[in-house]
Short mmCIF file of N, CA and C in Angstrom, two decimals:
data_model
loop_
_atom_site.label_atom_id
_atom_site.label_comp_id
_atom_site.label_asym_id
_atom_site.label_seq_id
_atom_site.Cartn_x
_atom_site.Cartn_y
_atom_site.Cartn_z
N MET A 80 -53.17 -56.79 -54.08
CA MET A 80 -51.89 -56.11 -53.74
C MET A 80 -52.09 -54.79 -53.08
N ALA A 81 -53.22 -54.14 -53.46
CA ALA A 81 -53.47 -52.81 -52.83
C ALA A 81 -53.67 -53.08 -51.33
N GLY A 82 -54.35 -54.11 -50.94
CA GLY A 82 -54.59 -54.45 -49.56
C GLY A 82 -53.29 -54.76 -48.77
N SER A 83 -52.29 -55.38 -49.40
CA SER A 83 -51.07 -55.73 -48.61
C SER A 83 -50.26 -54.52 -48.22
N THR A 84 -50.38 -53.29 -48.85
CA THR A 84 -49.62 -52.21 -48.47
C THR A 84 -50.33 -51.30 -47.52
N ALA A 85 -51.57 -51.58 -47.19
CA ALA A 85 -52.37 -50.64 -46.41
C ALA A 85 -51.93 -50.67 -44.95
N GLY A 86 -51.45 -51.89 -44.46
CA GLY A 86 -51.03 -52.03 -43.10
C GLY A 86 -49.62 -51.51 -42.84
N ARG A 87 -48.75 -51.33 -43.91
CA ARG A 87 -47.38 -50.87 -43.67
C ARG A 87 -47.36 -49.33 -43.90
N PRO A 88 -46.51 -48.63 -43.15
CA PRO A 88 -46.25 -47.33 -43.46
C PRO A 88 -45.54 -47.13 -44.78
N SER A 89 -45.84 -46.04 -45.45
CA SER A 89 -45.15 -45.87 -46.74
C SER A 89 -43.76 -45.48 -46.54
N ASP A 90 -42.94 -45.82 -47.59
CA ASP A 90 -41.58 -45.40 -47.51
C ASP A 90 -41.31 -44.06 -47.63
N ALA A 91 -42.13 -43.18 -48.13
CA ALA A 91 -42.01 -41.74 -48.22
C ALA A 91 -42.07 -41.08 -46.94
N ALA A 92 -42.84 -41.78 -45.98
CA ALA A 92 -43.05 -41.11 -44.66
C ALA A 92 -41.90 -41.32 -43.73
N GLU A 93 -41.19 -42.36 -43.94
CA GLU A 93 -40.03 -42.75 -43.03
C GLU A 93 -38.76 -42.41 -43.73
N PRO A 94 -37.92 -41.57 -43.05
CA PRO A 94 -36.57 -41.27 -43.65
C PRO A 94 -35.66 -42.46 -43.69
N SER A 95 -34.81 -42.51 -44.67
CA SER A 95 -33.91 -43.50 -44.78
C SER A 95 -32.85 -43.53 -43.70
N THR A 96 -32.03 -44.61 -43.59
CA THR A 96 -30.99 -44.67 -42.66
C THR A 96 -29.98 -43.53 -42.96
N ALA A 97 -29.68 -43.35 -44.15
CA ALA A 97 -28.72 -42.26 -44.52
C ALA A 97 -29.21 -40.87 -44.06
N GLU A 98 -30.49 -40.74 -44.26
CA GLU A 98 -31.13 -39.40 -43.92
C GLU A 98 -31.16 -39.20 -42.43
N LEU A 99 -31.37 -40.34 -41.65
CA LEU A 99 -31.27 -40.29 -40.28
C LEU A 99 -29.93 -39.94 -39.74
N VAL A 100 -29.02 -40.55 -40.31
CA VAL A 100 -27.54 -40.33 -39.94
C VAL A 100 -27.13 -38.93 -40.24
N LYS A 101 -27.53 -38.43 -41.49
CA LYS A 101 -27.34 -36.99 -41.84
C LYS A 101 -27.94 -36.04 -40.80
N GLN A 102 -29.25 -36.34 -40.42
CA GLN A 102 -29.90 -35.42 -39.43
C GLN A 102 -29.19 -35.46 -38.06
N ALA A 103 -28.78 -36.73 -37.61
CA ALA A 103 -28.05 -36.82 -36.38
C ALA A 103 -26.75 -36.00 -36.42
N THR A 104 -26.10 -36.17 -37.51
CA THR A 104 -24.83 -35.44 -37.66
C THR A 104 -24.91 -33.99 -37.60
N GLU A 105 -25.91 -33.48 -38.31
CA GLU A 105 -26.25 -32.02 -38.28
C GLU A 105 -26.66 -31.53 -36.89
N GLN A 106 -27.45 -32.37 -36.24
CA GLN A 106 -27.87 -31.95 -34.89
C GLN A 106 -26.71 -31.94 -33.89
N MET A 107 -25.81 -32.93 -34.01
CA MET A 107 -24.68 -33.00 -33.09
C MET A 107 -23.76 -31.80 -33.42
N SER A 108 -23.56 -31.53 -34.69
CA SER A 108 -22.71 -30.35 -35.12
C SER A 108 -23.29 -29.04 -34.51
N ARG A 109 -24.58 -28.95 -34.57
CA ARG A 109 -25.23 -27.73 -34.08
C ARG A 109 -25.17 -27.65 -32.60
N LEU A 110 -25.31 -28.83 -31.90
CA LEU A 110 -25.16 -28.81 -30.47
C LEU A 110 -23.81 -28.51 -29.98
N VAL A 111 -22.79 -29.02 -30.65
CA VAL A 111 -21.39 -28.66 -30.34
C VAL A 111 -21.09 -27.25 -30.59
N ARG A 112 -21.62 -26.63 -31.63
CA ARG A 112 -21.49 -25.18 -31.93
C ARG A 112 -22.07 -24.38 -30.82
N ASP A 113 -23.34 -24.72 -30.47
CA ASP A 113 -24.06 -23.98 -29.31
C ASP A 113 -23.27 -24.07 -28.03
N GLU A 114 -22.80 -25.33 -27.73
CA GLU A 114 -22.11 -25.35 -26.47
C GLU A 114 -20.76 -24.60 -26.51
N LEU A 115 -20.11 -24.59 -27.59
CA LEU A 115 -18.93 -23.77 -27.69
C LEU A 115 -19.17 -22.39 -27.58
N ARG A 116 -20.30 -21.92 -28.15
CA ARG A 116 -20.66 -20.42 -27.99
C ARG A 116 -21.01 -20.13 -26.53
N LEU A 117 -21.75 -21.10 -25.87
CA LEU A 117 -22.13 -20.83 -24.43
C LEU A 117 -20.77 -20.81 -23.62
N ALA A 118 -19.89 -21.65 -23.88
CA ALA A 118 -18.52 -21.63 -23.20
C ALA A 118 -17.87 -20.38 -23.34
N GLN A 119 -17.92 -19.88 -24.58
CA GLN A 119 -17.21 -18.69 -24.90
C GLN A 119 -17.85 -17.40 -24.18
N LEU A 120 -19.08 -17.41 -24.12
CA LEU A 120 -19.84 -16.28 -23.32
C LEU A 120 -19.54 -16.41 -21.90
N GLU A 121 -19.56 -17.62 -21.33
CA GLU A 121 -19.26 -17.78 -19.88
C GLU A 121 -17.79 -17.32 -19.49
N MET A 122 -16.87 -17.71 -20.41
CA MET A 122 -15.47 -17.37 -20.10
C MET A 122 -15.31 -15.93 -20.28
N LYS A 123 -16.02 -15.26 -21.21
CA LYS A 123 -16.00 -13.77 -21.33
C LYS A 123 -16.47 -13.10 -20.08
N GLU A 124 -17.42 -13.47 -19.50
CA GLU A 124 -18.08 -12.95 -18.35
C GLU A 124 -17.05 -13.12 -17.14
N LYS A 125 -16.44 -14.35 -17.04
CA LYS A 125 -15.46 -14.66 -15.94
C LYS A 125 -14.23 -13.68 -16.13
N GLY A 126 -13.78 -13.48 -17.39
CA GLY A 126 -12.63 -12.67 -17.70
C GLY A 126 -12.93 -11.22 -17.33
N ARG A 127 -14.17 -10.86 -17.52
CA ARG A 127 -14.54 -9.41 -17.10
C ARG A 127 -14.47 -9.18 -15.67
N HIS A 128 -14.88 -10.27 -14.84
CA HIS A 128 -14.73 -10.19 -13.34
C HIS A 128 -13.30 -10.18 -12.97
N ILE A 129 -12.47 -11.04 -13.52
CA ILE A 129 -11.09 -11.07 -13.25
C ILE A 129 -10.40 -9.74 -13.52
N GLY A 130 -10.64 -9.19 -14.66
CA GLY A 130 -10.10 -7.87 -15.03
C GLY A 130 -10.51 -6.77 -14.08
N LEU A 131 -11.72 -6.80 -13.69
CA LEU A 131 -12.17 -5.69 -12.76
C LEU A 131 -11.50 -6.00 -11.45
N GLY A 132 -11.48 -7.09 -10.88
CA GLY A 132 -10.80 -7.41 -9.67
C GLY A 132 -9.32 -7.15 -9.70
N ALA A 133 -8.68 -7.51 -10.70
CA ALA A 133 -7.22 -7.24 -10.92
C ALA A 133 -6.97 -5.75 -10.92
N GLY A 134 -7.87 -5.02 -11.56
CA GLY A 134 -7.81 -3.52 -11.63
C GLY A 134 -7.92 -2.89 -10.30
N MET A 135 -8.88 -3.39 -9.59
CA MET A 135 -9.08 -2.83 -8.22
C MET A 135 -7.92 -3.19 -7.25
N PHE A 136 -7.38 -4.39 -7.45
CA PHE A 136 -6.31 -4.89 -6.61
C PHE A 136 -5.09 -3.99 -6.96
N GLY A 137 -4.87 -3.75 -8.29
CA GLY A 137 -3.72 -2.93 -8.62
C GLY A 137 -3.86 -1.53 -8.13
N ALA A 138 -5.22 -0.99 -8.22
CA ALA A 138 -5.41 0.39 -7.73
C ALA A 138 -5.18 0.36 -6.24
N GLY A 139 -5.46 -0.67 -5.51
CA GLY A 139 -5.17 -0.68 -4.06
C GLY A 139 -3.60 -0.67 -3.87
N GLY A 140 -2.91 -1.28 -4.71
CA GLY A 140 -1.36 -1.31 -4.59
C GLY A 140 -0.85 0.00 -4.89
N ILE A 141 -1.50 0.77 -5.87
CA ILE A 141 -0.93 2.11 -6.15
C ILE A 141 -1.29 3.04 -5.01
N VAL A 142 -2.40 3.01 -4.40
CA VAL A 142 -2.81 3.91 -3.28
C VAL A 142 -1.95 3.53 -2.15
N ALA A 143 -1.58 2.24 -2.00
CA ALA A 143 -0.67 1.88 -0.86
C ALA A 143 0.64 2.44 -1.16
N LEU A 144 1.16 2.53 -2.37
CA LEU A 144 2.44 3.17 -2.64
C LEU A 144 2.39 4.64 -2.25
N PHE A 145 1.30 5.36 -2.67
CA PHE A 145 1.16 6.80 -2.25
C PHE A 145 1.13 6.95 -0.76
N ALA A 146 0.46 6.01 -0.12
CA ALA A 146 0.40 6.10 1.43
C ALA A 146 1.79 5.88 2.03
N THR A 147 2.53 4.96 1.38
CA THR A 147 3.89 4.86 1.90
C THR A 147 4.70 6.09 1.76
N GLY A 148 4.58 6.73 0.64
CA GLY A 148 5.33 8.07 0.40
C GLY A 148 4.88 9.12 1.35
N THR A 149 3.59 9.07 1.61
CA THR A 149 2.99 10.12 2.52
C THR A 149 3.57 9.86 3.93
N LEU A 150 3.57 8.54 4.29
CA LEU A 150 4.03 8.15 5.58
C LEU A 150 5.51 8.54 5.82
N ILE A 151 6.25 8.34 4.83
CA ILE A 151 7.67 8.69 4.84
C ILE A 151 7.79 10.21 5.02
N ALA A 152 7.01 10.90 4.23
CA ALA A 152 7.02 12.44 4.26
C ALA A 152 6.58 12.88 5.64
N ALA A 153 5.66 12.19 6.34
CA ALA A 153 5.25 12.40 7.70
C ALA A 153 6.43 12.28 8.71
N ILE A 154 7.07 11.25 8.49
CA ILE A 154 8.20 10.91 9.46
C ILE A 154 9.30 11.99 9.31
N VAL A 155 9.55 12.37 8.03
CA VAL A 155 10.49 13.37 7.73
C VAL A 155 10.12 14.72 8.42
N LEU A 156 8.81 15.02 8.18
CA LEU A 156 8.33 16.22 8.78
C LEU A 156 8.17 16.16 10.29
N ALA A 157 7.89 15.08 10.80
CA ALA A 157 7.94 14.90 12.32
C ALA A 157 9.34 15.27 12.86
N LEU A 158 10.26 14.88 12.21
CA LEU A 158 11.67 15.21 12.59
C LEU A 158 12.00 16.59 12.41
N ALA A 159 11.71 17.25 11.34
CA ALA A 159 12.13 18.53 10.92
C ALA A 159 11.23 19.65 11.43
N LEU A 160 10.00 19.39 11.58
CA LEU A 160 9.02 20.53 11.75
C LEU A 160 8.33 20.32 13.24
N VAL A 161 7.44 21.23 13.38
CA VAL A 161 6.65 21.06 14.57
C VAL A 161 5.47 20.21 14.39
N LEU A 162 4.74 19.90 15.43
CA LEU A 162 3.67 18.85 15.47
C LEU A 162 2.62 19.00 14.36
N PRO A 163 2.08 20.08 14.09
CA PRO A 163 0.91 20.19 13.15
C PRO A 163 1.30 19.77 11.74
N ALA A 164 2.42 20.01 11.20
CA ALA A 164 2.73 19.57 9.89
C ALA A 164 2.81 18.03 9.73
N TRP A 165 3.54 17.37 10.62
CA TRP A 165 3.61 15.86 10.44
C TRP A 165 2.32 15.27 10.80
N ALA A 166 1.64 15.86 11.75
CA ALA A 166 0.38 15.22 12.25
C ALA A 166 -0.61 15.26 11.08
N ALA A 167 -0.62 16.29 10.32
CA ALA A 167 -1.50 16.35 9.05
C ALA A 167 -1.19 15.33 8.08
N ALA A 168 0.17 15.15 7.85
CA ALA A 168 0.67 14.14 6.91
C ALA A 168 0.41 12.73 7.34
N LEU A 169 0.45 12.54 8.61
CA LEU A 169 0.17 11.20 9.17
C LEU A 169 -1.30 10.88 9.03
N ILE A 170 -2.22 11.90 9.23
CA ILE A 170 -3.60 11.62 9.07
C ILE A 170 -3.83 11.31 7.60
N VAL A 171 -3.19 12.02 6.65
CA VAL A 171 -3.46 11.60 5.26
C VAL A 171 -3.06 10.23 4.91
N ALA A 172 -1.89 9.85 5.46
CA ALA A 172 -1.33 8.49 5.20
C ALA A 172 -2.28 7.36 5.78
N VAL A 173 -2.86 7.64 6.93
CA VAL A 173 -3.85 6.62 7.45
C VAL A 173 -5.09 6.56 6.62
N VAL A 174 -5.56 7.65 6.14
CA VAL A 174 -6.78 7.65 5.27
C VAL A 174 -6.43 6.93 3.95
N LEU A 175 -5.15 7.15 3.37
CA LEU A 175 -4.83 6.48 2.21
C LEU A 175 -4.71 4.88 2.39
N PHE A 176 -4.11 4.57 3.51
CA PHE A 176 -4.04 3.11 3.80
C PHE A 176 -5.51 2.50 3.95
N ALA A 177 -6.35 3.22 4.54
CA ALA A 177 -7.72 2.63 4.65
C ALA A 177 -8.31 2.53 3.29
N VAL A 178 -8.13 3.53 2.38
CA VAL A 178 -8.66 3.37 0.99
C VAL A 178 -7.94 2.14 0.34
N ALA A 179 -6.61 1.95 0.49
CA ALA A 179 -5.92 0.89 -0.18
C ALA A 179 -6.48 -0.47 0.37
N GLY A 180 -6.90 -0.56 1.71
CA GLY A 180 -7.30 -1.83 2.19
C GLY A 180 -8.73 -2.16 1.67
N VAL A 181 -9.55 -1.11 1.59
CA VAL A 181 -10.86 -1.38 0.89
C VAL A 181 -10.76 -1.84 -0.54
N LEU A 182 -9.99 -1.18 -1.30
CA LEU A 182 -9.77 -1.53 -2.74
C LEU A 182 -9.25 -2.93 -2.83
N ALA A 183 -8.28 -3.27 -2.01
CA ALA A 183 -7.60 -4.66 -2.14
C ALA A 183 -8.75 -5.66 -1.80
N LEU A 184 -9.59 -5.53 -0.70
CA LEU A 184 -10.50 -6.40 -0.36
C LEU A 184 -11.73 -6.55 -1.48
N LEU A 185 -12.08 -5.45 -2.02
CA LEU A 185 -12.99 -5.50 -3.15
C LEU A 185 -12.36 -6.24 -4.43
N GLY A 186 -11.12 -6.03 -4.69
CA GLY A 186 -10.49 -6.62 -5.75
C GLY A 186 -10.40 -8.10 -5.52
N ARG A 187 -10.02 -8.54 -4.37
CA ARG A 187 -10.01 -10.02 -3.99
C ARG A 187 -11.27 -10.70 -4.13
N ARG A 188 -12.37 -9.93 -3.75
CA ARG A 188 -13.73 -10.53 -3.84
C ARG A 188 -14.13 -10.71 -5.30
N GLN A 189 -13.83 -9.72 -6.14
CA GLN A 189 -14.03 -9.95 -7.67
C GLN A 189 -13.35 -11.12 -8.20
N VAL A 190 -12.06 -11.29 -7.85
CA VAL A 190 -11.27 -12.43 -8.46
C VAL A 190 -11.86 -13.68 -7.96
N SER A 191 -12.14 -13.83 -6.55
CA SER A 191 -12.70 -15.03 -6.18
C SER A 191 -14.07 -15.40 -6.68
N ASP A 192 -14.81 -14.40 -6.98
CA ASP A 192 -16.23 -14.64 -7.63
C ASP A 192 -16.06 -15.29 -8.96
N ALA A 193 -15.02 -14.99 -9.65
CA ALA A 193 -14.83 -15.59 -11.03
C ALA A 193 -14.22 -17.07 -10.91
N ALA A 194 -13.74 -17.49 -9.84
CA ALA A 194 -13.08 -18.77 -9.78
C ALA A 194 -14.08 -19.90 -9.66
N PRO A 195 -13.94 -21.05 -10.08
CA PRO A 195 -12.73 -21.53 -10.88
C PRO A 195 -12.87 -21.10 -12.35
N LEU A 196 -11.65 -21.15 -12.99
CA LEU A 196 -11.64 -20.63 -14.34
C LEU A 196 -11.94 -21.75 -15.39
N LYS A 197 -13.18 -22.14 -15.29
CA LYS A 197 -13.63 -23.13 -16.24
C LYS A 197 -15.16 -22.80 -16.43
N PRO A 198 -15.67 -23.12 -17.62
CA PRO A 198 -17.11 -22.82 -17.90
C PRO A 198 -17.99 -23.87 -17.26
N GLU A 199 -18.39 -23.59 -15.97
CA GLU A 199 -19.04 -24.56 -15.20
C GLU A 199 -20.54 -24.92 -15.83
N GLU A 200 -21.21 -23.87 -16.22
CA GLU A 200 -22.53 -24.12 -16.71
C GLU A 200 -22.45 -24.89 -18.05
N THR A 201 -21.47 -24.58 -18.91
CA THR A 201 -21.28 -25.37 -20.16
C THR A 201 -21.00 -26.78 -19.87
N THR A 202 -20.04 -26.94 -18.87
CA THR A 202 -19.68 -28.32 -18.54
C THR A 202 -20.86 -29.09 -18.16
N HIS A 203 -21.81 -28.61 -17.23
CA HIS A 203 -22.94 -29.32 -16.73
C HIS A 203 -23.91 -29.60 -17.98
N SER A 204 -24.04 -28.64 -18.85
CA SER A 204 -24.84 -28.67 -20.02
C SER A 204 -24.37 -29.83 -20.93
N VAL A 205 -23.08 -29.86 -21.19
CA VAL A 205 -22.49 -30.88 -22.01
C VAL A 205 -22.75 -32.26 -21.38
N GLN A 206 -22.54 -32.35 -20.07
CA GLN A 206 -22.74 -33.66 -19.41
C GLN A 206 -24.22 -34.12 -19.52
N ALA A 207 -25.10 -33.14 -19.41
CA ALA A 207 -26.54 -33.52 -19.62
C ALA A 207 -26.80 -33.93 -21.02
N ASP A 208 -26.15 -33.33 -21.96
CA ASP A 208 -26.31 -33.66 -23.34
C ASP A 208 -25.81 -35.10 -23.69
N VAL A 209 -24.67 -35.32 -23.05
CA VAL A 209 -24.08 -36.74 -23.30
C VAL A 209 -24.94 -37.70 -22.60
N SER A 210 -25.61 -37.40 -21.53
CA SER A 210 -26.39 -38.39 -20.79
C SER A 210 -27.64 -38.64 -21.59
N ALA A 211 -28.20 -37.53 -22.16
CA ALA A 211 -29.41 -37.72 -23.04
C ALA A 211 -29.17 -38.58 -24.24
N ILE A 212 -27.98 -38.27 -24.87
CA ILE A 212 -27.63 -39.04 -26.08
C ILE A 212 -27.43 -40.52 -25.75
N LYS A 213 -26.76 -40.74 -24.64
CA LYS A 213 -26.49 -42.14 -24.27
C LYS A 213 -27.88 -42.91 -24.01
N GLY A 214 -28.80 -42.08 -23.32
CA GLY A 214 -30.03 -42.69 -22.99
C GLY A 214 -30.85 -43.07 -24.23
N ARG A 215 -30.68 -42.20 -25.17
CA ARG A 215 -31.48 -42.47 -26.59
C ARG A 215 -30.84 -43.61 -27.32
N VAL A 216 -29.48 -43.67 -27.25
CA VAL A 216 -28.82 -44.73 -27.93
C VAL A 216 -29.13 -46.12 -27.47
N HIS A 217 -29.29 -46.19 -26.09
CA HIS A 217 -29.54 -47.52 -25.53
C HIS A 217 -30.99 -48.02 -25.61
N ARG A 218 -31.83 -47.12 -26.14
CA ARG A 218 -33.28 -47.55 -26.32
C ARG A 218 -33.51 -48.48 -27.46
#
């Protein structure tokens, strides 16, 4: 009888089906948690870009509001005073509009860098995981 068990692997070396199912469940659970953590980090980064872009865009709007006020003041001064006063106000308004344009363009770039609003890297990673799992199941 001792010779009949020499060719077979021992039961202690091979995990049972229940143990294999338990390990697979634990690994799947860990994989899902890791993927969710990755998605959370990716969305946090995209949110930071959107916040920065929206802030710059808003700052551009505020500067444009000041430029509009300055332009209105320049028109009033042009009608009421001599050339140097309104000319100075007009120059300030032009400079403020230029600053507003630059801020708006920078803000738009920040917002477009964050688009689309989905965790792309995580999506690709999950798809790769699903493909790998399907490949192992079909073996």
